[in-house]
Each structure stands twice: as C-alpha cells, then as structure tokens.
Coordinates of C-alpha atoms in Angstrom, one line a residue:
M1 CA 89.2 32.9 -17.9
E2 CA 90.5 29.4 -17.2
R3 CA 89.3 28.9 -13.6
I4 CA 86.4 30.0 -11.3
N5 CA 87.4 30.5 -7.7
G6 CA 85.1 30.9 -4.7
K7 CA 84.9 34.7 -4.8
L8 CA 83.8 34.7 -8.4
F9 CA 81.4 31.8 -7.9
K10 CA 79.7 33.9 -5.2
E11 CA 79.4 36.8 -7.6
M12 CA 77.8 34.5 -10.1
L13 CA 75.2 33.3 -7.5
R14 CA 74.5 36.9 -6.5
S15 CA 74.0 38.0 -10.1
G16 CA 71.9 34.9 -10.8
M17 CA 69.7 35.7 -7.8
N18 CA 69.2 39.3 -8.8
S19 CA 68.4 38.4 -12.4
L20 CA 65.7 35.9 -11.3
T21 CA 64.3 38.4 -8.8
N22 CA 64.1 41.1 -11.5
D23 CA 62.3 38.6 -13.8
Q24 CA 60.0 37.2 -11.2
A25 CA 56.8 38.9 -12.4
R26 CA 57.5 38.2 -16.0
I27 CA 58.0 34.5 -15.2
D28 CA 54.8 34.4 -13.1
A29 CA 53.0 35.8 -16.1
L30 CA 54.0 32.7 -18.2
N31 CA 51.6 30.6 -16.2
V32 CA 49.5 28.5 -18.6
F33 CA 46.4 28.7 -16.5
P34 CA 45.2 32.4 -16.3
V35 CA 44.6 32.0 -12.6
P36 CA 45.8 34.5 -10.0
D37 CA 48.3 32.3 -8.4
G38 CA 51.5 33.3 -10.2
D39 CA 53.5 30.6 -8.7
T40 CA 56.6 29.6 -10.8
G41 CA 58.5 32.8 -10.7
T42 CA 57.7 33.3 -7.0
N43 CA 58.6 29.8 -6.0
M44 CA 61.8 29.7 -7.9
C45 CA 62.8 33.2 -6.6
L46 CA 62.0 32.2 -3.0
T47 CA 64.0 29.0 -3.4
F48 CA 67.1 30.4 -5.1
T49 CA 67.2 33.4 -2.9
N50 CA 67.2 31.3 0.2
G51 CA 70.1 29.2 -1.1
A52 CA 72.1 32.0 -2.6
K53 CA 72.0 34.2 0.5
E54 CA 73.2 31.3 2.6
A55 CA 76.1 30.7 0.2
L56 CA 77.0 34.4 0.2
K57 CA 77.3 34.5 4.0
T58 CA 79.7 31.6 4.3
N59 CA 83.4 32.4 4.9
D60 CA 84.5 29.4 2.9
E61 CA 86.5 30.2 -0.2
A62 CA 86.4 26.8 -2.0
V63 CA 83.8 26.4 -4.8
G64 CA 82.9 23.0 -3.4
A65 CA 82.2 24.3 0.1
I66 CA 80.2 27.2 -1.2
A67 CA 78.1 24.9 -3.5
K68 CA 77.4 22.7 -0.5
V69 CA 75.9 25.6 1.5
L70 CA 74.0 26.7 -1.6
S71 CA 72.6 23.1 -2.1
R72 CA 71.5 22.9 1.6
G73 CA 69.9 26.4 1.4
L74 CA 68.0 25.5 -1.7
L75 CA 66.9 22.2 -0.2
M76 CA 65.4 23.8 2.9
G77 CA 63.9 26.7 1.0
A78 CA 62.5 24.8 -1.9
R79 CA 58.9 25.7 -2.8
G80 CA 56.7 24.2 -5.5
N81 CA 57.7 21.7 -8.2
S82 CA 59.9 24.3 -9.9
G83 CA 61.7 25.2 -6.7
V84 CA 62.3 21.5 -5.8
I85 CA 63.7 20.8 -9.3
T86 CA 65.9 23.8 -9.1
S87 CA 67.3 22.6 -5.7
Q88 CA 68.0 19.2 -7.3
I89 CA 69.9 20.8 -10.3
F90 CA 72.2 22.6 -7.9
R91 CA 72.5 19.6 -5.6
G92 CA 73.9 17.6 -8.6
F93 CA 76.1 20.5 -9.5
Y94 CA 77.5 20.5 -5.9
Q95 CA 78.1 16.7 -5.9
A96 CA 80.3 17.1 -9.0
I97 CA 82.6 19.8 -7.5
A98 CA 82.4 18.9 -3.8
D99 CA 86.1 18.5 -3.3
L100 CA 87.3 21.4 -5.5
E101 CA 88.9 24.6 -4.4
D102 CA 88.2 26.1 -7.8
M103 CA 87.0 24.7 -11.2
D104 CA 88.1 24.7 -14.8
A105 CA 86.0 24.8 -17.9
M106 CA 85.4 21.0 -18.2
Q107 CA 84.8 20.6 -14.5
F108 CA 82.2 23.4 -14.8
A109 CA 80.5 21.8 -17.8
S110 CA 80.6 18.3 -16.2
A111 CA 78.9 19.7 -13.0
L112 CA 76.1 21.2 -15.1
V113 CA 75.5 17.8 -16.7
N114 CA 75.4 16.1 -13.3
G115 CA 72.9 18.7 -12.1
S116 CA 70.5 17.8 -15.0
R117 CA 70.9 14.0 -14.2
V118 CA 70.1 14.5 -10.5
A119 CA 67.1 16.6 -11.3
Y120 CA 65.7 14.0 -13.6
K121 CA 66.1 11.3 -11.0
A122 CA 64.2 13.4 -8.5
V123 CA 61.0 13.4 -10.6
M124 CA 59.0 10.2 -10.8
R125 CA 57.5 10.9 -14.3
P126 CA 59.6 13.5 -16.0
V127 CA 57.7 15.6 -18.6
E128 CA 59.5 16.9 -21.6
G129 CA 59.0 20.6 -22.5
T130 CA 59.7 21.7 -19.0
I131 CA 62.7 23.0 -17.0
L132 CA 64.0 19.4 -17.0
T133 CA 64.3 19.5 -20.8
V134 CA 66.0 22.9 -20.8
V135 CA 68.7 21.9 -18.3
R136 CA 69.3 18.5 -19.9
E137 CA 69.6 19.7 -23.5
A138 CA 71.6 22.8 -22.5
A139 CA 74.0 20.9 -20.3
D140 CA 74.5 18.0 -22.7
Y141 CA 75.2 20.3 -25.7
T142 CA 77.5 22.5 -23.7
Y143 CA 79.5 19.5 -22.5
A144 CA 79.8 18.1 -26.0
Y145 CA 80.9 21.5 -27.3
C146 CA 83.5 21.9 -24.6
A147 CA 84.9 18.4 -25.2
T148 CA 85.0 18.5 -29.0
E149 CA 86.3 22.0 -29.2
E150 CA 88.7 21.6 -26.2
V151 CA 87.3 24.7 -24.5
T152 CA 89.3 26.0 -21.6
D153 CA 87.5 29.3 -21.1
C154 CA 84.8 29.2 -18.4
I155 CA 83.1 32.2 -19.9
E156 CA 82.6 30.2 -23.1
V157 CA 81.1 27.4 -21.1
M158 CA 78.5 29.7 -19.5
R159 CA 77.8 31.5 -22.8
K160 CA 77.1 28.1 -24.5
M161 CA 74.9 27.1 -21.6
V162 CA 72.8 30.3 -21.9
E163 CA 72.7 30.0 -25.7
E164 CA 71.5 26.3 -25.6
S165 CA 69.1 27.1 -22.7
K166 CA 67.5 29.8 -24.9
I167 CA 67.2 27.4 -27.9
S168 CA 65.7 24.6 -25.7
L169 CA 63.3 27.0 -24.0
D170 CA 62.0 28.3 -27.4
T171 CA 61.2 24.7 -28.4
T172 CA 59.2 23.8 -25.3
P173 CA 55.9 24.7 -26.9
D174 CA 56.6 22.1 -29.6
L175 CA 56.9 19.5 -26.8
L176 CA 53.9 20.6 -24.7
P177 CA 50.9 21.5 -26.9
V178 CA 49.3 23.5 -24.1
L179 CA 52.2 25.9 -24.2
K180 CA 51.8 26.4 -27.9
E181 CA 48.0 27.0 -27.6
V182 CA 48.5 29.6 -24.9
G183 CA 51.5 31.1 -26.7
V184 CA 54.1 30.9 -23.9
V185 CA 57.3 29.0 -23.2
D186 CA 57.8 26.9 -20.1
S187 CA 57.9 29.1 -17.0
G188 CA 60.3 26.9 -15.1
G189 CA 62.8 26.8 -18.0
A190 CA 62.5 30.6 -18.2
G191 CA 63.4 30.9 -14.6
L192 CA 66.4 28.7 -15.0
L193 CA 67.6 30.7 -18.0
S194 CA 67.3 33.9 -16.0
I195 CA 69.6 32.4 -13.3
F196 CA 72.1 31.2 -15.9
D197 CA 72.0 34.6 -17.7
G198 CA 72.8 36.4 -14.4
M199 CA 75.7 34.0 -13.7
L200 CA 77.1 34.7 -17.2
K201 CA 76.9 38.4 -16.8
A202 CA 78.9 38.1 -13.6
L203 CA 81.6 36.1 -15.4
E204 CA 81.7 38.8 -18.1
G205 CA 82.3 41.5 -15.5
N206 CA 78.8 43.0 -15.7
P207 CA 76.8 41.4 -12.8
V208 CA 73.1 42.0 -12.6
E209 CA 72.0 44.6 -10.0
L210 CA 68.7 44.3 -8.2
D211 CA 66.0 46.4 -9.9
A212 CA 64.3 48.5 -7.1
S213 CA 61.0 48.3 -9.0
A214 CA 61.1 44.5 -9.2
T215 CA 58.9 42.5 -6.9
K216 CA 61.1 41.3 -4.0
A217 CA 60.7 37.7 -2.8
S218 CA 61.8 37.1 0.7
S219 CA 64.0 34.1 1.2
E220 CA 62.0 33.0 4.2
P221 CA 58.7 34.0 5.9
S222 CA 59.1 36.3 8.8
S223 CA 58.3 34.7 12.1
Q224 CA 55.3 36.2 13.9
A225 CA 54.6 33.2 16.0
K226 CA 54.2 33.4 19.8
I227 CA 55.5 30.9 22.3
E228 CA 52.5 28.7 23.2
G229 CA 51.7 29.2 26.9
E230 CA 54.0 32.3 27.1
G231 CA 51.6 34.9 25.7
E232 CA 53.3 37.7 23.8
F233 CA 56.8 37.2 25.1
G234 CA 59.7 35.4 23.5
F235 CA 62.4 35.3 20.8
C236 CA 62.5 33.4 17.6
T237 CA 66.1 32.2 17.7
E238 CA 67.6 30.6 14.6
F239 CA 71.2 29.5 13.8
I240 CA 73.2 27.3 11.6
L241 CA 76.2 25.6 13.2
Q242 CA 79.3 24.1 11.7
L243 CA 80.2 21.3 14.2
S244 CA 83.7 21.1 15.5
E245 CA 85.5 17.8 15.0
Q246 CA 84.6 16.7 18.5
G247 CA 81.1 18.0 18.1
A248 CA 80.5 16.1 14.8
K249 CA 81.7 12.9 16.5
N250 CA 79.3 13.2 19.5
F251 CA 76.4 15.3 18.3
S252 CA 72.9 13.9 18.7
E253 CA 69.9 15.6 17.2
N254 CA 67.5 14.1 19.8
N255 CA 69.8 15.0 22.7
F256 CA 70.2 18.6 21.5
K257 CA 66.4 19.0 21.0
E258 CA 65.8 17.7 24.5
E259 CA 68.3 20.3 25.8
L260 CA 66.6 23.1 23.9
A261 CA 63.2 21.9 25.2
T262 CA 64.3 22.9 28.7
I263 CA 64.3 26.6 27.6
G264 CA 61.7 26.8 24.9
N265 CA 59.5 25.2 22.2
S266 CA 58.7 25.3 18.5
I267 CA 62.0 23.4 18.2
V268 CA 63.5 22.4 14.8
C269 CA 66.9 20.7 14.7
V270 CA 68.2 19.2 11.4
Q271 CA 71.6 17.8 10.9
D272 CA 73.4 17.3 7.6
E273 CA 76.9 15.9 8.1
D274 CA 78.8 18.6 10.0
I275 CA 76.1 21.3 9.6
V276 CA 73.2 21.7 12.1
K277 CA 70.2 24.1 11.5
V278 CA 68.3 25.1 14.7
H279 CA 65.1 27.0 15.4
V280 CA 63.6 27.6 18.8
H281 CA 61.2 30.0 20.5
T282 CA 62.6 31.0 23.9
L283 CA 62.7 33.7 26.6
T284 CA 66.4 33.2 26.9
P285 CA 68.1 33.4 23.5
A286 CA 71.5 33.8 25.0
V287 CA 71.2 30.4 26.7
A288 CA 70.3 28.8 23.3
I289 CA 73.3 30.5 21.8
K290 CA 75.6 29.2 24.5
M291 CA 74.2 25.7 23.9
G292 CA 75.1 26.1 20.2
K293 CA 78.6 27.4 21.0
R294 CA 79.5 24.2 22.8
Q295 CA 78.9 22.3 19.6
G296 CA 80.8 24.4 17.0
R297 CA 80.9 27.7 15.3
F298 CA 78.0 29.8 14.0
M299 CA 77.6 30.2 10.2
K300 CA 74.3 32.1 10.7
L301 CA 72.6 33.6 13.7
K302 CA 69.3 35.4 13.9
V303 CA 67.3 36.5 17.0
E304 CA 63.9 38.1 16.3
N305 CA 62.0 39.8 19.1
M306 CA 58.4 38.5 19.6
S307 CA 57.7 40.9 22.5
D308 CA 58.5 44.4 23.5
Q309 CA 61.3 43.4 25.8
H310 CA 64.1 42.6 23.3
E311 CA 66.8 44.9 24.7
E312 CA 65.9 44.2 28.3
I313 CA 66.2 40.5 28.1
L314 CA 69.3 40.5 25.8
S315 CA 71.1 42.7 28.3
K316 CA 70.6 40.0 30.9
E317 CA 72.1 37.2 28.9
N318 CA 74.4 36.2 31.8
D319 CA 71.6 36.0 34.3
A320 CA 70.1 32.7 35.1
V321 CA 66.4 32.8 34.1
E322 CA 64.3 29.8 34.9
V323 CA 61.9 28.7 32.2
K324 CA 59.7 25.8 32.6
A325 CA 60.4 23.1 30.0
A326 CA 57.9 22.9 27.2
P327 CA 55.6 19.9 27.8
K328 CA 56.4 17.1 25.3
A329 CA 53.5 15.7 23.4
E330 CA 52.5 12.2 24.5
R331 CA 53.7 9.6 22.1
K332 CA 50.9 8.3 19.8
K333 CA 50.6 6.0 16.8
Y334 CA 49.7 8.6 14.1
G335 CA 50.3 12.2 13.3
L336 CA 48.6 14.1 10.5
I337 CA 49.9 17.2 8.6
S338 CA 47.8 19.1 6.1
V339 CA 48.2 22.1 3.9
A340 CA 45.4 24.6 3.7
A341 CA 44.7 28.3 2.8
G342 CA 41.9 29.9 4.7
D343 CA 41.0 29.7 8.4
G344 CA 37.7 27.8 7.7
I345 CA 39.4 25.1 5.7
A346 CA 42.2 24.8 8.3
N347 CA 39.5 24.3 11.0
M348 CA 37.9 21.6 8.8
F349 CA 41.1 19.7 8.8
K350 CA 41.6 20.2 12.6
D351 CA 38.1 18.8 13.2
L352 CA 39.2 15.7 11.2
R353 CA 42.1 15.0 13.7
V354 CA 44.9 16.8 11.7
D355 CA 47.6 17.8 14.2
E356 CA 49.5 20.4 12.1
V357 CA 48.0 22.6 9.4
I358 CA 50.6 24.4 7.3
S359 CA 49.3 27.6 5.8
G360 CA 49.6 27.7 2.0
G361 CA 48.1 26.5 -1.3
Q362 CA 48.0 27.8 -4.8
T363 CA 49.1 31.4 -3.9
M364 CA 51.9 30.5 -1.5
N365 CA 53.5 27.0 -1.7
P366 CA 55.0 25.8 1.6
S367 CA 58.8 25.1 1.5
T368 CA 60.5 21.9 2.4
E369 CA 61.6 23.5 5.7
D370 CA 57.9 24.2 6.5
F371 CA 57.2 20.5 6.3
I372 CA 60.3 19.6 8.2
S373 CA 59.3 22.0 11.0
A374 CA 55.8 20.4 11.2
I375 CA 57.3 16.9 11.2
E376 CA 59.7 17.8 14.0
K377 CA 56.7 18.7 16.2
M378 CA 55.3 15.2 15.8
N379 CA 55.9 12.6 18.5
C380 CA 54.4 9.5 16.8
D381 CA 55.2 6.3 15.0
H382 CA 53.7 7.2 11.6
I383 CA 53.1 10.6 10.0
F384 CA 50.7 11.3 7.1
I385 CA 51.1 14.4 5.0
F386 CA 48.3 15.8 2.8
P387 CA 49.7 18.3 0.3
N388 CA 46.3 19.1 -1.2
N389 CA 48.0 20.7 -4.3
S390 CA 49.9 19.1 -7.1
N391 CA 52.6 21.8 -6.9
I392 CA 53.3 21.0 -3.2
V393 CA 53.8 17.3 -3.4
M394 CA 57.5 17.4 -4.3
A395 CA 58.4 19.7 -1.4
A396 CA 56.5 17.3 0.9
Q397 CA 58.3 14.3 -0.5
Q398 CA 61.6 16.0 -0.2
A399 CA 61.0 16.7 3.4
A400 CA 60.0 13.1 4.0
T401 CA 63.4 12.1 2.4
V402 CA 65.3 14.5 4.7
M403 CA 63.6 13.2 7.8
E404 CA 64.7 9.7 7.2
D405 CA 64.5 8.8 10.9
Q406 CA 60.8 9.4 10.8
D407 CA 58.2 7.2 9.1
V408 CA 56.6 9.8 6.9
H409 CA 54.0 9.0 4.2
V410 CA 53.0 11.7 1.6
L411 CA 49.4 10.9 0.5
P412 CA 48.6 11.6 -3.2
A413 CA 46.0 14.3 -2.2
K414 CA 46.3 17.1 -4.9
T415 CA 43.1 19.0 -4.0
I416 CA 41.4 20.2 -0.8
P417 CA 38.4 17.8 -1.4
Q418 CA 40.8 14.9 -1.8
G419 CA 42.6 15.8 1.4
I420 CA 39.3 16.1 3.3
S421 CA 38.0 12.8 2.0
A422 CA 41.2 11.0 3.0
C423 CA 41.1 12.5 6.5
V424 CA 37.5 11.3 6.9
M425 CA 38.7 7.8 6.2
F426 CA 41.6 7.9 8.6
N427 CA 41.1 5.5 11.5
P428 CA 43.5 6.1 14.5
D429 CA 42.9 2.5 15.6
A430 CA 43.6 0.9 12.3
E431 CA 46.9 -0.6 11.1
L432 CA 49.2 1.5 8.9
E433 CA 48.6 -0.4 5.6
D434 CA 44.9 -0.4 6.2
N435 CA 44.9 3.4 6.7
L436 CA 47.0 4.0 3.6
S437 CA 44.8 1.8 1.5
E438 CA 41.5 3.4 2.7
M439 CA 42.8 7.0 2.4
T440 CA 44.3 6.4 -1.1
A441 CA 41.0 4.8 -2.3
A442 CA 39.1 7.8 -0.9
I443 CA 41.3 10.2 -2.8
E444 CA 40.7 8.4 -6.0
N445 CA 37.0 8.5 -5.5
V446 CA 36.7 12.3 -5.4
K447 CA 36.0 14.7 -8.2
S448 CA 37.4 18.2 -7.5
G449 CA 36.3 21.5 -8.9
E450 CA 37.2 25.1 -8.3
V451 CA 35.8 28.5 -9.3
T452 CA 38.2 31.5 -9.7
Y453 CA 38.8 34.5 -12.0
A454 CA 41.0 34.9 -15.0
I455 CA 43.9 37.4 -14.9
K456 CA 44.5 37.6 -18.6
D457 CA 43.0 37.0 -22.0
T458 CA 43.9 33.6 -23.4
T459 CA 42.6 30.5 -25.1
Y460 CA 42.7 27.1 -23.4
E461 CA 41.9 24.0 -25.3
G462 CA 39.7 26.0 -27.7
L463 CA 37.9 27.9 -24.9
P464 CA 38.3 31.7 -25.2
I465 CA 38.9 33.3 -21.9
K466 CA 38.8 37.1 -21.0
A467 CA 40.5 38.7 -18.1
G468 CA 38.1 39.2 -15.2
Q469 CA 35.8 36.3 -16.2
Y470 CA 35.1 33.6 -13.7
M471 CA 36.4 30.1 -14.7
G472 CA 35.1 26.7 -13.7
I473 CA 38.0 24.2 -13.3
L474 CA 37.4 20.5 -13.1
G475 CA 40.5 18.6 -12.1
K476 CA 43.1 20.3 -14.3
A477 CA 40.8 21.4 -17.1
I478 CA 39.0 24.7 -17.5
V479 CA 35.5 23.7 -18.5
D480 CA 33.8 27.1 -18.6
A481 CA 34.5 30.9 -18.5
Q482 CA 31.7 33.5 -18.1
P483 CA 31.3 36.9 -16.5
D484 CA 28.8 35.6 -13.9
M485 CA 30.2 33.6 -11.0
M486 CA 27.0 31.7 -10.2
D487 CA 26.5 30.7 -13.8
V488 CA 30.0 29.3 -14.1
T489 CA 29.6 27.4 -10.8
K490 CA 26.3 25.8 -11.9
K491 CA 27.9 24.8 -15.2
L492 CA 30.8 23.3 -13.3
L493 CA 28.4 21.4 -11.0
S494 CA 26.5 20.0 -14.0
D495 CA 29.7 18.6 -15.3
M496 CA 30.6 17.1 -12.0
L497 CA 27.3 15.5 -11.0
D498 CA 26.1 12.2 -12.2
E499 CA 23.8 9.4 -11.1
D500 CA 26.5 7.9 -8.8
S501 CA 27.1 11.2 -6.9
E502 CA 26.2 10.8 -3.3
L503 CA 27.8 13.7 -1.4
V504 CA 28.8 17.2 -2.5
T505 CA 31.1 19.3 -0.3
L506 CA 30.7 23.0 -1.1
I507 CA 33.3 25.3 0.4
Y508 CA 32.8 29.0 -0.2
G509 CA 35.6 31.5 -0.1
E510 CA 36.3 35.1 0.8
D511 CA 34.5 36.6 -2.2
A512 CA 31.4 34.4 -2.0
T513 CA 28.5 34.5 0.5
E514 CA 26.6 31.9 2.5
E515 CA 23.4 32.9 0.5
Q516 CA 25.2 32.1 -2.8
A517 CA 26.3 28.7 -1.3
E518 CA 22.7 28.0 -0.3
E519 CA 21.5 28.8 -3.8
L520 CA 24.0 26.3 -5.2
A521 CA 22.9 23.7 -2.7
A522 CA 19.3 24.1 -3.9
Y523 CA 20.6 23.7 -7.5
I524 CA 22.4 20.5 -6.6
E525 CA 19.3 19.1 -4.8
D526 CA 17.1 19.9 -7.8
N527 CA 19.5 18.2 -10.2
S528 CA 20.7 15.2 -8.3
D529 CA 20.1 12.9 -5.4
A530 CA 23.3 13.9 -3.7
E531 CA 23.5 15.3 -0.2
V532 CA 25.2 18.7 0.3
E533 CA 27.5 19.9 3.0
I534 CA 28.2 23.7 3.1
H535 CA 31.4 25.0 4.7
E536 CA 32.8 28.5 5.0
G537 CA 36.4 28.0 4.0
K538 CA 37.5 31.7 4.0
Q539 CA 40.0 30.8 1.3
P540 CA 41.4 33.5 -1.0
V541 CA 41.4 33.4 -4.8
Y542 CA 38.9 30.6 -5.1
S543 CA 35.2 31.6 -4.8
F544 CA 34.2 27.9 -4.5
I545 CA 36.0 24.7 -3.9
I546 CA 33.8 21.6 -4.7
G547 CA 34.2 18.0 -3.9
V548 CA 31.8 15.3 -5.3
E549 CA 31.9 11.7 -4.1

C-alpha cells in the first residue's frame, strides 16, 4: 500500500481508538503507585476518543484536514500529563502533513518523527523511560529504516513503528528504576502502543472492534448544569463552526460572545483559524444556532435538554422569545481558578476567594477544555490557576497557552495543601509580581501528606504493600503501609512534624470521621507545638489530606 488517503486514515483512527478503549483497564493497572486512581489509561482514552470522534465526523477527505480536526479535538479533550503529551504527538503529526491530500510511506514516517519532536518540546523536563522515550525511539528507528531500505509500503512503516514501540516500551524499566521495582512498563508508552497497534490492524484490513465488556470512556462529560438564575430550564447548546471566507475575515470572539450573552450564559467561544467552538446555556437554542449559521457551516451540533420542555421549546424555534441578557461580571484585577475533589475542599477554596472551582483531582483529571471554560468566565486582568495535582499541571498550562489573549498564570501547586496555602497568601490589593512571589513561596513551604488504600500487592522502594492496606504518602513517597488507617496516619504525621512545624491542616474524607480527625489532632498536639485546623473535605479515595507548614 503506497499511499494512505483520508478514508483509510479515519479507519486507522477508529481502530486506534477502539484498541485503546479495550486496553484502558489494563493500562490503568500499570500505575506504579497502587492507589485507586487508575489515571493513565483513563486519561489517554478520554483524550484520544475526544479527538478521534471529532475527526471521524468531519466530511473532509484530505489526510491533512482530518489530522487538523484530530489535533484540535485532542487539544481540547486532553486530560492528565499522558493525555497532553498524546495531544502534542498528534499535533506534530498534523503539522507535518497539513497540506497533504494523502501521504506516502516517507511522509508518514516523517510525520511520526515530527510528532515526537513536538511532544518533547511541550515538556519542560522530559523524563526518559516514559511515553516520550517510546515515541522518540520508535519514530527515529522507523524513519531510519524507511530511508535506508527505501520503503514505499505504508503498512511496513506502521509495522516497524509498532515493533520499535514494543522494543522501547520493554526497556522503560531499565530507564526508570521504579518501574523495574514494581515490575511494570510505562503506562503512557503502553497506551501509545495500543493506539499504534490499532492503527496497524486497520491498515492490514483487520480493524479493532470495540469490546462490549471493556470499560467505556466518554469523550466528554455530560452536561448536567443549570442556567444560573433560570432554575431547571434551559438547553446546553454546543457547536463547532467552520467559518466562511467572509466570516473568517470579520469574525471576532468577543463580539460573538457578547451576542450570545443576550440569550444565555455559561458561554465558551474559542477560535482556531477558521474553526470556532461554541458552548452556551440558553432557553432559545434555535436563536444560538441561527447566530452560528451567519458565520459559517456546522461541523458539529449538539443540543441537550436541561429541562422537561425540550420538544415544546424546539418546536417554537421561529418564535421570538425574550431572554434577559446574563449579567456580566464586573471587571476586577484578579481571578482565581482551583481544582478540587470533594464539596468540603471546594468550599474551602471558595472561602479563600477562589472564583471557579473545577471538579477533579486524582480520580478524574480535568481536561484542557475544562480550564478554558473556567477562564472564559473570568472578567479580570490577571488569572491564577491552582492545579493542586502534578498530573493536572500540563492541561492547565496548555489552556493558558490557548487563551493567549488572557494573562493566565499557572501556579506550581501540586497538592491540595499547597493550593490552600497559596490562596491564603493571595492579596487582592497587591501587585501581580508580589502575589506571584508570595504564593510561590507559600507553596514551597508546605509539606503534603495523604492517606489512601492499596489496590494491589506490590513493593515500593523496598516497602512491601498488600492490597487493602492503608498507605501513608509523603510528597511522592509511600512511607508506610498497614491494615489500620489511624496507625498509618500517625506514622505519616510523625514523619511530617518537626520542631519548625507551626500549623497542621487536617482534611478528612468520605471514609473518615470527625472523631478520628479529633483523635489525630490530639496526637499532633501531644507530639508538637503546632496548631491544628480540622476540615471536612468530603473527598473520595483519600481518608486524610494533611498539610504541615
């Protein structure tokens, strides 16, 4: 097969998507930490499914045009570090074939190499033994093989890519000792191999079908939101527009958002060249659709009923219905966005002047689009984002890059205690640089600990861990594992407390009680001079989240 056309490329994406979905649970199980978050397979599946489904819907037949839609879908749906890196791999792939109707073997191989290069550039400190290593080694060896052997068969390119990906993946434990100790390969690399393997099977004429028993990852969360101030009524209206030539010349994001604001709220409008993605909650979806029609043609259109009056209102799409314009937030100097799992923790951030709290954490990483949606709601000069999880930072940074017309700063908060401490130091009257300096210093001054349970038997840095045991995690290290939750938490506290400790923030979750938190507070007071603050976080998975300053 000497060339890949658009139709075949779509089949490759479909097969790759199905392969990854089928392998999602297996890839989640490769997690080094035996904690119940299972993020890599889930994040990659959500990311790739979002992009692939967008690409499969497009009517374009050129591989470059299809890859462009894929790249944008991956960008908007990217979740977690593995998802963001995956989106960057296919962004680089798209850049190399942007102008092609179809591609030959060397163009295919060259695009894979460019994908690896773009992905490396997206990561500030690339770590070998990860998905980055797998894509770089596989792409480089594949390109060299194609060049030296003068390969003209696209199937051979993909076979070589899969073969080299397997070889590279198998060597990841030699590059990351923690992988070797736990006895697993890199989960991100395994996810990428699954995508490539599915693409190969489509080229060979045996595309992967979705396994009905596999865990299904939705490409995007369903919208259950209500229109503020409108009670239970309204429609979540989303569409992607391809602007007409005249529309592309005259289109203005701000003007279009102001127009949408006359009929609804929760507005998101993001433009990328001649493509515009729109989200609005409105009582008159037909009016929103007419507004879009004036700008170009629909590539995607979805209207979800948020009331019991779906059919009644849609049947009146030609009627003039007055809707009061959503009040626009007063312009202010700063806006704060934080990520949190658990109503109690969310309320803690809101009490600390956080404007938007994005639901998520270890168990469900927010997507780039989730951050963009929150940023779009801001009406301020400077925006601070607190990811509060190391696996969320890249998605937040990617959103900040996309929203280049906004002054967005992603703070290096990688835990809930770090985020809380930074918010405490935020001063709405201070200058930007002073706030950034104070908040960053606060983040660096916090020790963070967590207590959760193990989901599998393993050994971590010489510590044997049994499934069902509670684990004490200090920073990124598991310091203890025992059957009793309170014993583990006290051991963790003893490792965290020292003579310089002044304040302990103790947040108890869904499977812990206030009485247990009070017992731990007494333990802290008996073993240190630190003050203790107890909060009900209502967070899942983690019995206790602890911050020591």
